[in-house]
């Protein structure tokens, strides 16, 4: 695991080493073990490294045999031993034991066809000195990030946006369209980010940049379902178990110990059980609990630990802990958030780091690919209800999703919930029908934006019309569940879950997360499943529960689905109150940024204070976090210009190669080491 950065300038010669050094300094948390820079002509590549495979010999940038190809890499290629064997048989010579070197030789043999061979989580940049072209690539699901800024014939890229902002010529401005999208579907859409003119390479894509410009190409797509086969449920289950066992096996490949998160839910418990049963009987596991019992899952975590017998450590997170760490969360997430859920995960990653570990397995992704969220069951209930709209019985299926509302015997709340969902019946033919209710509910947070910032009021229909072009050809031929899953896997999964709750929080603590459920073979298998094997009746993740069988405690398999959440308003407006909250939500600060209406925000804050936020609705809590996180983002990246960073206590290996005419054999160039202190 690493952080990467680079500059390609075909227009104006520039000394790239000082800027690359500053870019790498901003990424030190991603790679505290070593750093390297390569420059040649228009190209400059840099990397900071978290050593996991070939600890002493895998420093980057990595090159091929004749040093005509140079590469920096963030992530892991889990099938690298098999690829290495293949490439050696084809005549390639290796000088390291790393998975990184596999990439340069794959490119030599297969060009951009290399991506079909990769099983991993990655973002990389490859400079081909012969064609004078840069290749950028990102993994299929978007587990590892890659951002870029393009101006004329100059491209600058990095693993995080803060690396790009090391370049003082790049303006820092929040993008109103992206913020509007975030306050609707929780994340930017497509290649956008929260900042103007800063983009991300989409998952499953590669880009080529040369003097002719930038072109972006898709190399992988989530497949649609196939026609139902004659396979029995047991056969599907057996195939799934074999796939996930192998996905776990190759994700244990490392030259350092691998641990696991154990949340007390089905997904992480199943992964942990497979490791214990097949690979490592002395596995270390970690979990986070909450001092607030409404969010705490420690009871289930202890059941899982006692059943599996892991070497377990737990940490607890209070309201104050969340409020205190939240500015750091936004610094690393680099986007507004509508939830505080990333904060405990940063807290947990730091606990793992304190234990001397670098790599952790997690159960993320199972809810998206096996249909574990209520949003999928909501769509199913609504379609069933729509066949008999006047039924008084069918809407009662909502009890299965929200028992805590119905158990209160609150007729008013029950009626509101039924009316709220029934509105969706008018749009069941829309490609985005499954997500309309969520987006409409979240979009009420737009009322807090100032008229100067969002001059045009948010319109859900306009948002949907902008969103539909991101859907693939033949989308409506997929069954409704597959359509809903596709949208979730293309928006929420890469741009929120794997980013703000995944890569950014773990790497803030120099911890690499690995995701067996997001092995592309497992994702492709899940996409071919008949819908009834994902949601059977009202049982979510049906096939995964069957696969877990006697490997996981029955009480965990059968427990009601509880989405991972963390306290919100009490973390910021409780006692003692966080001082930065008062400052950022003051009239002076809010008038300076101009993003939000101060009077409306003040009324929201006063309501939050009342009974410590107990009267706040879900969307009011989201609005509070969204406003505060946007103000924080402005304060961290726009209002304050960070001082020039340096990499301390590290050696940066700098390789400077002079450009060689095409007809002259490539030379080794000059090598030097410097210490930046």
XYZ file of C-alpha atoms in Angstrom, residues 264-581:
318
model
C -20.473 -8.579 15.180
C -22.363 -8.677 11.885
C -22.628 -11.562 9.450
C -20.132 -10.295 6.878
C -17.029 -9.747 9.007
C -17.813 -12.799 11.178
C -18.020 -15.029 8.103
C -14.700 -13.735 6.729
C -13.052 -14.221 10.117
C -14.486 -17.734 10.397
C -13.011 -18.685 7.025
C -9.578 -17.415 8.027
C -9.705 -19.312 11.310
C -10.979 -22.525 9.734
C -8.712 -22.681 6.696
C -5.643 -20.507 7.142
C -4.735 -18.996 10.526
C -5.933 -20.319 13.859
C -4.207 -17.494 15.781
C -5.907 -14.588 14.063
C -5.961 -11.160 15.709
C -9.287 -9.306 15.441
C -10.433 -5.781 16.276
C -13.756 -4.085 16.901
C -15.161 -0.720 17.925
C -18.068 -0.212 20.298
C -19.992 2.872 21.411
C -20.664 4.299 24.833
C -24.147 5.098 23.495
C -26.160 1.832 23.728
C -28.366 2.862 20.783
C -25.380 2.291 18.472
C -23.338 -0.287 20.356
C -22.943 -3.818 18.970
C -20.470 -5.105 21.552
C -22.873 -7.862 22.592
C -22.723 -9.444 19.133
C -18.986 -8.832 18.835
C -18.403 -10.818 22.021
C -20.577 -13.651 20.731
C -18.477 -13.807 17.573
C -15.188 -13.705 19.516
C -16.289 -16.439 21.922
C -17.519 -18.630 19.060
C -14.405 -18.194 16.900
C -11.776 -17.891 19.612
C -9.789 -15.020 18.109
C -7.131 -12.920 19.791
C -9.383 -9.893 20.123
C -8.970 -6.230 20.980
C -11.852 -3.815 21.313
C -11.948 -0.062 21.559
C -14.830 2.169 22.555
C -15.922 5.451 21.009
C -17.837 8.130 22.918
C -19.735 11.157 21.679
C -16.737 13.284 22.632
C -14.319 11.028 20.741
C -16.338 11.446 17.537
C -16.559 15.210 17.887
C -12.865 15.520 18.688
C -11.625 13.447 15.742
C -14.111 14.791 13.176
C -11.853 17.575 11.759
C -9.219 14.931 11.009
C -11.893 12.790 9.368
C -12.766 15.614 6.971
C -9.097 16.360 6.311
C -8.634 12.792 5.096
C -12.053 12.300 3.470
C -11.662 15.539 1.466
C -15.414 15.790 0.954
C -18.504 16.851 2.884
C -20.164 14.013 4.802
C -23.746 13.451 5.901
C -22.786 10.855 8.499
C -20.286 10.575 11.356
C -19.736 6.850 10.697
C -16.165 7.335 9.351
C -14.979 8.753 12.689
C -15.081 5.501 14.718
C -13.386 3.702 11.817
C -10.477 6.142 11.944
C -10.412 5.577 15.711
C -10.311 1.813 15.098
C -7.561 2.006 12.460
C -5.354 3.838 14.929
C -5.920 1.065 17.453
C -4.720 -1.441 14.845
C -1.637 0.686 14.173
C -0.843 0.895 17.883
C -0.862 -2.900 17.904
C 1.965 -2.907 15.365
C -0.088 -4.214 12.435
C -0.449 -2.928 8.868
C -3.070 -5.085 7.111
C -6.705 -5.775 7.998
C -9.450 -7.854 6.366
C -12.963 -6.390 6.389
C -16.442 -7.503 5.380
C -17.288 -4.382 3.354
C -19.100 -4.884 0.067
C -21.336 -7.812 1.009
C -24.404 -5.619 1.497
C -24.030 -4.133 -1.974
C -23.414 -7.344 -3.912
C -25.719 -9.669 -1.952
C -28.519 -7.117 -1.333
C -28.242 -6.508 2.384
C -29.625 -2.978 2.633
C -33.192 -1.970 3.364
C -33.221 0.122 0.188
C -33.394 -3.128 -1.819
C -36.245 -4.537 0.276
C -38.093 -1.223 0.168
C -38.159 -1.463 -3.618
C -39.398 -5.056 -3.462
C -42.173 -4.194 -0.990
C -43.250 -1.197 -3.056
C -43.489 -3.229 -6.265
C -45.494 -5.919 -4.464
C -47.757 -3.292 -2.880
C -48.240 -1.521 -6.227
C -50.017 -4.598 -7.609
C -52.809 -3.912 -5.086
C -52.399 -0.257 -3.969
C -55.475 -0.249 -1.737
C -54.276 -3.192 0.331
C -54.058 -2.590 4.070
C -51.968 -5.726 4.564
C -49.160 -5.358 2.026
C -47.725 -2.109 3.448
C -47.414 -3.900 6.783
C -44.376 -5.601 5.271
C -42.624 -2.360 6.150
C -42.726 -3.623 9.727
C -39.997 -6.069 8.744
C -37.798 -3.150 7.771
C -38.612 -0.654 10.507
C -39.882 -2.609 13.525
C -38.758 0.116 15.926
C -41.362 2.496 14.446
C -44.246 0.033 14.350
C -43.436 -1.374 17.803
C -44.212 2.010 19.312
C -47.882 1.609 18.320
C -47.675 5.137 16.995
C -50.481 5.329 14.430
C -49.327 8.735 13.226
C -45.754 7.555 12.601
C -46.995 4.404 10.903
C -49.293 6.349 8.599
C -46.520 8.803 7.755
C -44.165 5.964 6.847
C -46.716 4.304 4.585
C -47.547 7.598 2.860
C -43.855 8.404 2.478
C -43.116 5.180 0.603
C -46.367 5.042 -1.350
C -45.352 8.144 -3.297
C -42.756 5.998 -5.037
C -45.431 3.953 -6.790
C -45.787 6.673 -9.415
C -42.193 6.174 -10.555
C -41.668 2.413 -10.638
C -40.952 2.521 -14.377
C -38.043 4.907 -13.848
C -34.487 3.480 -14.052
C -33.762 5.047 -10.648
C -37.010 4.029 -8.918
C -35.202 2.109 -6.167
C -33.256 5.150 -4.989
C -35.800 7.890 -5.532
C -37.198 7.767 -1.988
C -33.748 7.965 -0.395
C -32.632 10.776 -2.687
C -35.822 12.735 -2.140
C -35.530 12.382 1.633
C -31.889 13.438 1.703
C -32.445 16.317 -0.725
C -34.493 18.187 1.884
C -31.105 19.184 3.317
C -30.789 21.552 0.335
C -33.059 24.015 2.113
C -30.052 25.062 4.214
C -27.964 26.231 1.240
C -27.830 29.965 0.675
C -29.501 31.346 -2.429
C -26.227 32.915 -3.532
C -24.415 29.559 -3.543
C -27.191 27.449 -5.077
C -28.931 30.024 -7.218
C -31.276 27.383 -8.671
C -33.363 25.377 -6.183
C -32.660 21.654 -6.191
C -34.924 19.661 -8.502
C -34.947 15.878 -8.122
C -36.167 15.330 -11.679
C -33.258 17.345 -13.053
C -30.827 15.352 -10.911
C -32.249 12.064 -12.187
C -31.997 13.233 -15.804
C -28.310 14.021 -15.239
C -27.807 10.658 -13.529
C -29.430 8.397 -16.143
C -26.625 8.809 -18.751
C -24.264 7.106 -16.287
C -26.311 3.899 -16.598
C -25.186 1.273 -19.152
C -26.945 0.246 -22.334
C -29.618 -2.371 -21.699
C -30.016 -1.277 -18.096
C -33.805 -1.624 -18.061
C -33.509 -5.226 -19.258
C -32.074 -6.099 -15.845
C -34.456 -7.164 -13.093
C -35.437 -4.458 -10.555
C -33.130 -5.800 -7.826
C -30.138 -5.897 -10.169
C -30.889 -2.322 -11.249
C -31.023 -1.152 -7.646
C -27.760 -2.937 -6.847
C -26.030 -1.461 -9.875
C -26.873 2.088 -8.775
C -25.689 1.358 -5.242
C -22.455 -0.222 -6.472
C -21.713 2.715 -8.778
C -22.485 5.588 -6.400
C -22.569 4.770 -2.690
C -19.954 1.982 -2.760
C -16.935 3.680 -4.405
C -17.641 7.336 -3.658
C -18.702 7.000 -0.032
C -18.250 3.576 1.566
C -14.877 2.607 0.083
C -13.616 6.176 0.208
C -14.837 7.998 3.312
C -15.350 4.866 5.419
C -12.710 2.717 3.731
C -9.433 3.781 2.140
C -9.247 7.263 3.607
C -9.890 6.293 7.240
C -7.640 3.212 7.237
C -4.797 4.933 5.394
C -5.010 7.880 7.776
C -3.617 5.364 10.266
C -1.249 3.749 7.735
C -3.431 0.619 7.670
C -4.281 -1.294 4.491
C -7.830 -2.640 4.303
C -8.526 -5.720 2.166
C -12.002 -6.692 0.976
C -12.619 -10.377 0.083
C -16.242 -9.737 -0.913
C -15.001 -7.273 -3.543
C -12.845 -9.798 -5.341
C -14.113 -9.220 -8.886
C -14.882 -12.943 -9.256
C -17.231 -12.765 -6.252
C -18.859 -9.582 -7.578
C -19.396 -11.137 -11.010
C -20.777 -14.309 -9.431
C -23.211 -12.297 -7.292
C -24.386 -10.369 -10.362
C -25.456 -13.633 -12.024
C -27.483 -14.856 -9.035
C -31.253 -15.221 -9.375
C -32.922 -12.461 -7.298
C -34.534 -14.948 -4.892
C -31.073 -16.112 -3.773
C -30.227 -12.567 -2.703
C -33.564 -11.594 -1.125
C -35.736 -14.599 -0.308
C -39.116 -13.404 0.907
C -37.911 -10.661 3.220
C -34.622 -12.341 4.143
C -31.690 -10.295 2.850
C -28.354 -11.861 1.789
C -30.107 -15.226 1.669
C -27.316 -17.129 -0.112
C -24.624 -15.643 2.127
C -26.528 -16.763 5.215
C -26.796 -20.242 3.718
C -23.073 -20.236 2.989
C -22.246 -19.145 6.536
C -24.085 -22.214 7.827
C -22.423 -23.586 10.950
C -19.385 -21.340 10.505
C -21.098 -18.397 12.216
C -23.283 -18.316 15.367
C -26.981 -18.656 14.501
C -27.807 -15.568 16.570
C -25.551 -13.506 14.302
C -26.926 -15.066 11.113
C -30.522 -14.483 12.206
C -30.108 -11.101 13.887
C -32.088 -8.225 12.352
C -30.086 -6.179 9.889
C -28.573 -3.157 11.654
C -26.779 -0.676 9.425
C -23.492 0.638 10.763
C -24.151 4.075 12.261
C -22.572 6.445 14.759
C -23.991 9.217 16.977
C -24.394 12.590 15.271
C -25.675 15.732 17.000
C -24.575 14.776 20.560
C -21.004 14.482 19.268
C -20.965 18.170 18.342
C -23.504 19.955 20.511
C -23.362 17.985 23.736
C -21.456 18.926 26.875
C -18.663 19.884 26.654
C -19.340 21.472 23.302
C -16.654 21.300 20.625
C -15.122 24.780 20.240
C -14.476 24.413 16.508
C -18.192 23.789 15.988
